[in-house]
Structures are given as structure tokens and as C-alpha cells.
Amino acid sequence: MNIQTQIQLKPFNTLSLDAIASHYIKVQSQQELVDALNYAKQQQLNVLILSGGSNMLLPEHIHALVLHMDIQGIEFVSEDEHSKTIRVGAGQIWHDFVLWTTENRLYGLQNLALIPGLVGASPVQNIGAYGVEAGEFIESVQVYDRQLEKFNLIVAADCDFSYRHSIFKDDPNRFVITHVTFKLLKHANLMLNYGDLKQAVGDEKTAENLQKQVIQIRQSKLPDPKEYPNVGSFFKNPIISEQLYDHLALAFPNLPHYPQAKGGVKIAAGWLIDQSGWKGKQLGMVGMFHKQALVLVNYDQATLADVKATYHVVQHDVQQKFNILLEPEPVLFDEAGLIRSHLE
Ligand code: EPU
């Protein structure tokens, strides 16, 4: 087992925060995972699971064993008349997997092209874009259950998928995802309910063109983390009550809003931030991106403290103007490698 010490995690988190991990190991198999977890137990170290690092906020020093998930592989499992089932290692790059599905004429995930991160993270916050969520195509998730100390297969119905949510988000220290099994369609059923995308796809209604247009839309609005370190949308789109929406709509009739099937109204956080004067604005080294105000960017060598200073002011300004408290989307870690609430 190759445990390394004092490892810089800056290249492994897309916000490019300086973060030194006291202990670090790359995990490439289920056996390596079990060995690493046993080592952490013996050494009384907390465990921090690192995937693509595209949704995490890390402090400058972390005293914990960082498990960098790198289990590879795409295997065919079964098929029926309409679909094929594919099992994918948690360490596969999400976007490359989406491209692979399209090349292999397997459909459903095209709207999710170019989302940063790895396959193993896709069920955690049930990644979603342009009217599709990963959970719709996940059949099951293979995990190591740290509570029961064994591998387990969790079927999608038990994952409790909803907007940016799953059981893996509720109970982050319990499960380590090793594989995700997807059930993909043999015949494309294009999801074009997102206005800009429908227009961009035009008359060429193929999954290949849909994927191409999603990539173009994302590239036109969202910063490339290599150029502008970021974690995608920094805040969730808040779901507010119908009463609060009706009240706000009187003052802000253009407020982008999406009534939810289960009640409440989803509001575009990017619009709220934009209207609060934060689009393209910086506080120190951290600011909100000039083409999409929902994306926070590390413009220089910011630390977690700098990131917090900026986003607290953004939250404050939005709350003052709209009476809505924005909830950050990325996961916040403390120096012991544990997940912390943004509200503390
Ligand atoms: N808007 C503004 N100003 C801005 C940004 C947005 O006025 O600076 C307005 C837009 O004009 C539009 C509305 O807000 O009317 C929504 O904007 P957009 O379509 O860009 O989507 P979003 O709600 O900001 C969400 C997801 C994205 C996903 C897109 C497309 C969340 C938190 N974000 O963004 O996901 O790609 O929809 O489906 O749900 C991510 O999670 O990292 C992510 C990028």
C-alpha cells in the first residue's frame, strides 16, 4: 500500500485551493479501498474521499487520509430490446464516459456532456443539466458501506435522487462509491425542454447534435477550470414558497422561475446574483464569473478563507435585496477532513 504524506491537493481540486493532506493514497481497486480504510482505522485517521475535486472546498491543511478514487473500467452488463446496462468504475472521467456512450449509440446522458468530475461523484449530488439528471439513468450504485463494513449494491429507488440530492449526500461518511451502473437507451429520446438548447439543436434532432450543442452552450457560458478555477454553480437554485414568489414577482416581474411538481418555485440563483450587482465583480482574488454569475472563480492564489469572504458577501447582498438565503452547492471540509455545514 502506497500511502504518501504531505501531499498538495491543489492540482486535484478544480477551484485550485492550496490544501496539504497529511496522508494520501490513490485507490485503484476494491481491495485497495478496503486496505486503505483499515489503515485509517488503525492510525485513527479520518478519511476524506476525493473524486474529481470539482465540487469541494478544502482548507489549507487537512489531517486525514485522502482516498483519491481511481477505479477504472467500463463493462457491458446486459441488454433488452430498448436498453443496455453498463457498469462504470468510479474513477472514469464523466465527460469521456458521456462521449463514449454517444459513440456507442447509447442514449440519455448527452445533455450532461462536459460536466466536470468523475463518474463516482455523479450519483452523490445527482448531477443535472438542461432538463436531465444522472439519477434518471442510474440503475444501481456499488458502494463500500463503512457502517456495515461490506460492499453493497444500492438500487436507484433506494438512492432517493432529487434536485442536487441523494442518500450519498445525506450520509457522506458512510458510503464510498466504487462503481455506477447505468441503463441507457438504444433509441434516442431527446430531452429538449431547455429553451436555448432546443433552439441550438434546430432541425438536426440527433443525439450527436444535441451533445455537440450542449458542449457549445456550456463552453460559451461556463469557465474552463484550467483557465478560471471554479466548481461550477456555486449556489443551488433555491426553491421558495409560492407566497414568497408571488410577493417577489410584484417587484421583479422578470424573475426567472420554474414551478416545481412537488410544490414551491425554483428561482435562478444566477439571476439573483446578477441583479445584486455581482456578475463579473470580485472581492480580492475571488469573484463571480462575468458570463454566468452563479459561478465563483478563484482568480489568483485564493485560500478557502478568501472564498468564504466573497461568498458570504454575495449571500448577504442577495438576502438584503430578495430575502432569499442562497445555499452553497460544493461540499465544505474542515481541517480534520470532515464535512461541515455552510451554516456553522
Ligand atoms: N441568469 C442571469 N444572469 C446570470 C446567470 C443566469 O440572469 O449571470 C439567468 C439566465 O438568463 C436564465 C436563468 O438565470 O434565465 C438560468 O440560467 P442558466 O440557464 O444559465 O442556468 P442556471 O440555473 O444558472 C443550472 C444548473 C447548471 C446547469 C444549467 C443548465 C444549478 C445550480 N445549476 O444553472 O449546473 O448547467 O442549469 O441546466 O442547478 C452546476 O451545477 O455546476 C451547473 C453548471
Coordinates of C-alpha atoms and ligand atoms in Angstrom, one line a residue:
M1 CA 0.0 0.0 0.0
N2 CA 1.5 3.3 -1.1
I3 CA 0.5 5.9 1.5
Q4 CA 2.1 9.3 0.8
T5 CA 2.4 12.1 3.3
Q6 CA 2.2 15.9 3.0
I7 CA 0.6 15.9 -0.5
Q8 CA -0.5 19.1 -2.2
L9 CA -4.1 18.7 -3.4
K10 CA -4.1 21.9 -5.5
P11 CA -4.0 20.0 -8.8
F12 CA -6.8 17.7 -7.6
N13 CA -9.4 20.4 -6.8
T14 CA -10.8 22.4 -9.7
L15 CA -11.0 25.6 -7.5
S16 CA -7.3 25.3 -7.2
L17 CA -7.2 25.8 -3.5
D18 CA -3.9 25.2 -1.7
A19 CA -4.6 22.2 0.5
I20 CA -1.9 19.9 2.1
A21 CA -3.1 16.5 3.0
S22 CA -1.2 14.8 5.9
H23 CA -1.9 11.3 4.3
Y24 CA -2.9 10.4 0.7
I25 CA -3.4 7.3 -1.3
K26 CA -4.6 6.6 -4.8
V27 CA -7.3 3.8 -4.8
Q28 CA -7.5 1.7 -8.0
S29 CA -9.4 -1.4 -6.8
Q30 CA -11.9 -2.5 -4.3
Q31 CA -9.2 -4.4 -2.4
E32 CA -7.0 -1.2 -2.2
L33 CA -10.1 0.6 -0.8
V34 CA -10.6 -1.9 2.0
D35 CA -6.8 -1.9 2.8
A36 CA -6.8 1.9 2.9
L37 CA -9.8 2.1 5.2
N38 CA -8.3 -0.5 7.5
Y39 CA -5.1 1.6 7.6
A40 CA -7.0 4.7 8.5
K41 CA -8.8 2.9 11.3
Q42 CA -5.5 1.6 12.8
Q43 CA -3.9 5.0 12.6
Q44 CA -7.1 6.7 13.9
L45 CA -7.3 9.0 10.9
N46 CA -10.4 10.4 9.4
V47 CA -11.0 9.6 5.7
L48 CA -11.7 12.1 3.0
I49 CA -12.9 10.8 -0.3
L50 CA -11.5 12.7 -3.3
S51 CA -13.1 12.2 -6.7
G52 CA -12.7 14.8 -9.4
G53 CA -12.4 17.6 -6.9
S54 CA -14.9 19.6 -8.8
N55 CA -17.4 20.2 -6.0
M56 CA -15.3 20.7 -2.9
L57 CA -13.9 23.4 -0.7
L58 CA -10.7 22.4 1.0
P59 CA -8.9 24.1 3.9
E60 CA -5.1 24.7 3.7
H61 CA -4.2 21.8 6.0
I62 CA -6.0 18.5 6.3
H63 CA -5.1 15.9 8.9
A64 CA -6.8 12.9 7.4
L65 CA -6.2 10.1 4.9
V66 CA -7.3 11.3 1.5
L67 CA -8.6 8.4 -0.7
H68 CA -8.2 9.5 -4.3
M69 CA -10.7 7.3 -6.2
D70 CA -9.2 6.0 -9.4
I71 CA -11.1 2.7 -10.1
Q72 CA -11.3 2.5 -13.9
G73 CA -13.3 0.3 -16.4
I74 CA -16.5 0.3 -18.5
E75 CA -18.2 -3.1 -18.7
F76 CA -21.2 -4.2 -20.6
V77 CA -23.7 -6.0 -18.2
S78 CA -26.9 -6.9 -20.1
E79 CA -29.4 -5.6 -22.6
D80 CA -33.0 -5.9 -23.6
E81 CA -35.0 -4.6 -26.6
H82 CA -34.8 -0.9 -25.5
S83 CA -31.7 -0.6 -23.4
K84 CA -28.2 -1.6 -22.5
T85 CA -26.8 -1.8 -19.0
I86 CA -23.2 -0.6 -18.4
R87 CA -21.1 -0.7 -15.2
V88 CA -18.6 2.0 -14.9
G89 CA -15.6 2.5 -12.4
A90 CA -15.9 5.5 -10.1
G91 CA -12.6 6.9 -11.4
Q92 CA -13.7 7.2 -15.1
I93 CA -13.9 10.9 -16.3
W94 CA -17.6 11.8 -16.6
H95 CA -17.4 13.7 -19.8
D96 CA -15.3 11.0 -21.5
F97 CA -17.8 8.4 -20.5
V98 CA -20.7 10.5 -22.0
L99 CA -18.7 10.8 -25.3
W100 CA -18.2 7.0 -25.1
T101 CA -21.9 6.4 -24.7
T102 CA -22.7 8.5 -27.8
E103 CA -20.0 6.8 -29.9
N104 CA -21.6 3.5 -28.9
R105 CA -25.1 4.7 -29.8
L106 CA -26.3 4.6 -26.2
Y107 CA -28.6 7.5 -25.3
G108 CA -29.8 9.5 -22.3
L109 CA -26.7 11.3 -20.9
Q110 CA -26.0 13.6 -23.9
N111 CA -27.5 16.6 -22.0
L112 CA -24.9 16.0 -19.3
A113 CA -21.8 16.4 -21.6
L114 CA -18.9 18.5 -20.3
I115 CA -19.9 18.4 -16.6
P116 CA -16.6 18.2 -14.8
G117 CA -15.7 15.4 -12.4
L118 CA -15.7 11.6 -12.3
V119 CA -18.4 9.0 -12.7
G120 CA -18.3 8.1 -9.0
A121 CA -19.4 11.5 -8.0
S122 CA -22.4 11.6 -10.4
P123 CA -24.9 10.0 -8.0
V124 CA -23.7 12.0 -5.0
Q125 CA -25.4 15.3 -5.9
N126 CA -27.3 13.7 -8.8
I127 CA -25.6 15.9 -11.3
G128 CA -28.0 17.6 -13.7
A129 CA -28.2 20.0 -16.6
Y130 CA -30.6 21.0 -19.4
G131 CA -33.5 19.1 -18.1
V132 CA -31.8 15.8 -17.3
E133 CA -30.4 14.3 -14.1
A134 CA -28.0 11.5 -13.9
G135 CA -30.3 9.6 -11.5
E136 CA -32.8 9.1 -14.3
F137 CA -30.3 6.7 -16.0
I138 CA -28.7 5.1 -12.9
E139 CA -29.8 1.6 -12.2
S140 CA -27.6 1.0 -9.2
V141 CA -24.6 2.2 -7.2
Q142 CA -21.9 -0.1 -5.9
V143 CA -20.6 1.1 -2.5
Y144 CA -18.5 0.1 0.3
D145 CA -20.7 0.7 3.4
R146 CA -18.4 1.8 6.2
Q147 CA -21.1 1.3 8.8
L148 CA -21.8 -2.3 7.9
E149 CA -18.1 -2.9 6.8
K150 CA -19.1 -4.6 3.5
F151 CA -19.7 -3.9 -0.2
N152 CA -23.3 -3.4 -1.1
L153 CA -25.4 -2.6 -4.2
I154 CA -27.9 0.2 -3.8
V155 CA -30.6 0.3 -6.4
A156 CA -31.7 3.7 -7.8
A157 CA -35.1 3.5 -6.0
D158 CA -33.2 3.5 -2.7
C159 CA -30.8 6.3 -3.6
D160 CA -33.5 9.0 -3.0
F161 CA -32.5 11.1 -6.0
S162 CA -33.9 14.6 -6.3
Y163 CA -32.5 18.0 -7.4
R164 CA -28.8 18.0 -6.4
H165 CA -29.5 15.4 -3.8
S166 CA -29.2 11.7 -2.9
I167 CA -28.7 9.5 0.2
F168 CA -24.9 9.8 -0.5
K169 CA -25.1 13.5 0.2
D170 CA -27.2 12.9 3.4
D171 CA -24.7 10.4 4.8
P172 CA -21.4 11.3 3.3
N173 CA -19.2 9.4 5.7
R174 CA -21.0 6.1 5.3
F175 CA -20.6 5.1 1.7
V176 CA -17.7 5.0 -0.7
I177 CA -18.8 4.6 -4.3
T178 CA -16.8 2.2 -6.4
H179 CA -18.9 1.7 -9.5
V180 CA -22.1 3.1 -11.0
T181 CA -24.4 1.0 -13.3
F182 CA -26.3 2.9 -15.9
K183 CA -29.3 1.8 -18.0
L184 CA -29.1 3.6 -21.3
L185 CA -31.5 3.7 -24.3
K186 CA -30.8 2.2 -27.7
H187 CA -33.0 4.7 -29.3
A188 CA -32.6 8.4 -28.6
N189 CA -35.4 10.2 -26.9
L190 CA -34.1 13.8 -27.0
M191 CA -34.8 16.0 -24.0
L192 CA -35.2 19.5 -25.4
N193 CA -37.2 21.3 -22.9
Y194 CA -34.5 23.8 -22.1
G195 CA -35.2 26.8 -24.4
D196 CA -31.7 27.7 -25.5
L197 CA -30.9 24.1 -26.3
K198 CA -34.0 23.5 -28.3
Q199 CA -33.1 26.5 -30.5
A200 CA -29.5 25.4 -30.8
V201 CA -30.4 21.9 -31.9
G202 CA -32.8 23.2 -34.5
D203 CA -33.9 20.7 -37.1
E204 CA -31.0 18.3 -36.7
K205 CA -32.6 16.4 -34.0
T206 CA -30.0 13.7 -33.3
A207 CA -28.3 12.8 -30.0
E208 CA -24.9 13.6 -31.6
N209 CA -26.0 17.1 -32.5
L210 CA -27.7 17.5 -29.0
Q211 CA -24.4 16.6 -27.3
K212 CA -22.5 19.0 -29.6
Q213 CA -24.9 21.9 -28.8
V214 CA -24.7 21.2 -25.0
I215 CA -20.9 21.4 -25.3
Q216 CA -21.1 24.6 -27.2
I217 CA -23.6 26.2 -24.8
R218 CA -21.5 25.2 -21.8
Q219 CA -18.3 26.5 -23.3
S220 CA -19.9 29.8 -24.2
K221 CA -21.1 30.4 -20.6
L222 CA -19.1 28.4 -18.1
P223 CA -15.4 29.0 -17.4
D224 CA -12.9 26.2 -18.1
P225 CA -11.4 25.3 -14.6
K226 CA -7.9 25.2 -16.2
E227 CA -8.2 28.8 -17.1
Y228 CA -10.5 30.1 -14.3
P229 CA -10.5 27.7 -11.4
N230 CA -14.1 27.1 -10.3
V231 CA -16.6 24.4 -9.0
G232 CA -19.4 25.0 -11.5
S233 CA -22.5 26.5 -10.0
F234 CA -21.5 27.8 -6.6
F235 CA -25.0 28.0 -5.2
K236 CA -28.1 25.8 -5.6
N237 CA -31.1 27.3 -7.3
P238 CA -33.3 28.0 -4.3
I239 CA -36.8 26.5 -4.1
I240 CA -39.1 29.1 -2.4
S241 CA -42.7 29.1 -1.4
E242 CA -45.4 30.2 -3.8
Q243 CA -46.3 33.0 -1.5
L244 CA -42.8 34.4 -1.4
Y245 CA -42.6 34.1 -5.2
D246 CA -45.9 35.9 -5.7
H247 CA -44.6 38.7 -3.5
L248 CA -41.2 39.0 -5.3
A249 CA -42.9 38.8 -8.7
L250 CA -44.7 42.1 -8.0
A251 CA -41.3 43.9 -7.6
F252 CA -39.4 41.7 -10.1
P253 CA -41.7 40.5 -12.9
N254 CA -38.7 39.2 -14.9
L255 CA -37.5 36.9 -12.2
P256 CA -36.8 33.5 -13.9
H257 CA -38.9 30.9 -12.1
Y258 CA -39.8 27.3 -12.5
P259 CA -42.8 25.9 -10.6
Q260 CA -42.0 22.5 -9.1
A261 CA -44.1 19.4 -9.4
K262 CA -43.8 18.8 -5.7
G263 CA -44.8 22.4 -4.8
G264 CA -42.7 25.5 -4.4
V265 CA -41.0 27.6 -7.1
K266 CA -37.4 27.2 -8.2
I267 CA -35.6 30.5 -8.8
A268 CA -32.5 31.2 -10.9
A269 CA -29.8 32.0 -8.3
G270 CA -27.6 33.3 -11.2
W271 CA -30.2 36.0 -11.9
L272 CA -30.4 37.0 -8.2
I273 CA -26.6 37.3 -8.0
D274 CA -26.5 39.2 -11.3
Q275 CA -29.3 41.6 -10.2
S276 CA -27.4 42.1 -6.9
G277 CA -24.5 43.6 -8.9
W278 CA -22.2 40.6 -8.6
K279 CA -21.8 39.5 -12.2
G280 CA -18.2 40.0 -13.1
K281 CA -17.5 41.5 -9.7
Q282 CA -14.6 40.5 -7.5
L283 CA -13.7 40.9 -3.8
G284 CA -10.0 40.4 -3.5
M285 CA -8.9 37.3 -5.6
V286 CA -12.4 35.7 -5.7
G287 CA -15.3 36.8 -7.8
M288 CA -18.4 35.8 -9.7
F289 CA -17.8 35.0 -13.4
H290 CA -18.6 37.7 -16.0
K291 CA -20.6 35.4 -18.3
Q292 CA -22.5 33.4 -15.6
A293 CA -22.9 35.0 -12.2
L294 CA -23.6 31.6 -10.5
V295 CA -20.0 30.5 -10.9
L296 CA -17.4 31.6 -8.3
V297 CA -13.9 31.9 -9.7
N298 CA -10.5 31.8 -7.9
Y299 CA -8.7 34.5 -10.0
D300 CA -5.4 34.2 -8.3
Q301 CA -4.0 32.2 -5.4
A302 CA -7.0 32.4 -3.1
T303 CA -7.4 30.3 0.0
L304 CA -10.6 28.9 1.5
A305 CA -10.8 32.0 3.8
D306 CA -10.8 34.2 0.7
V307 CA -13.5 32.2 -1.0
K308 CA -15.6 32.3 2.2
A309 CA -15.1 36.1 2.5
T310 CA -16.5 36.6 -1.0
Y311 CA -19.4 34.2 -1.0
H312 CA -20.6 35.5 2.4
V313 CA -20.9 39.0 0.9
V314 CA -22.7 37.6 -2.1
Q315 CA -25.2 35.8 0.2
H316 CA -25.6 38.9 2.2
D317 CA -26.3 41.1 -0.8
V318 CA -28.8 38.7 -2.3
Q319 CA -30.6 38.3 1.0
Q320 CA -30.9 42.0 1.5
K321 CA -32.4 42.5 -1.9
F322 CA -34.6 39.4 -2.3
N323 CA -35.0 37.9 1.2
I324 CA -33.6 34.6 -0.1
L325 CA -30.6 32.9 1.6
L326 CA -28.5 31.1 -1.1
E327 CA -27.2 27.7 -0.2
P328 CA -23.7 26.9 -1.4
E329 CA -23.6 23.8 -3.6
P330 CA -20.0 22.5 -3.1
V331 CA -19.1 20.4 -0.1
L332 CA -17.1 22.2 2.7
F333 CA -14.4 20.3 4.6
D334 CA -12.6 21.1 7.8
E335 CA -9.0 20.5 8.9
A336 CA -9.9 17.1 10.3
G337 CA -11.1 16.1 6.8
L338 CA -14.8 16.1 7.9
I339 CA -17.7 17.6 6.1
R340 CA -19.0 20.8 7.7
S341 CA -22.3 22.6 7.2
H342 CA -22.1 26.0 5.5
L343 CA -24.3 27.4 8.2
E344 CA -21.9 27.0 11.1
Ligands
EPU1 N1 -29.1 34.3 -15.4 C1 -28.9 35.6 -15.3 N2 -27.6 36.1 -15.1 C2 -26.6 35.2 -14.9 C3 -26.8 33.8 -14.9 C4 -28.1 33.4 -15.2 O1 -29.8 36.5 -15.5 O2 -25.4 35.7 -14.7 C5 -30.5 33.8 -15.7 C6 -30.5 33.3 -17.2 O3 -30.7 34.3 -18.1 C7 -31.6 32.3 -17.1 C8 -31.6 31.8 -15.7 O4 -30.8 32.7 -14.9 O5 -32.8 32.9 -17.3 C9 -30.9 30.4 -15.6 O6 -29.6 30.4 -16.0 P1 -28.9 29.2 -16.8 O7 -29.8 28.7 -17.8 O8 -27.5 29.6 -17.1 O9 -28.9 28.0 -15.7 P2 -28.7 28.1 -14.1 O10 -30.0 27.9 -13.4 O11 -27.9 29.2 -13.8 C10 -28.5 25.5 -13.9 C11 -27.5 24.5 -13.2 C12 -26.3 24.3 -14.1 C13 -26.7 23.8 -15.4 C14 -27.7 24.7 -16.0 C15 -28.4 24.2 -17.3 C16 -27.9 24.7 -10.8 C17 -27.4 25.2 -9.5 N3 -27.1 25.0 -11.9 O12 -27.8 26.7 -13.9 O13 -25.4 23.4 -13.4 O14 -25.6 23.6 -16.3 O15 -28.8 25.0 -15.1 O16 -29.2 23.2 -17.0 O17 -28.9 24.0 -10.8 C18 -23.6 23.1 -12.0 O18 -24.4 22.5 -11.2 O19 -22.4 23.2 -11.7 C19 -24.1 23.6 -13.2 C20 -23.3 24.3 -14.0

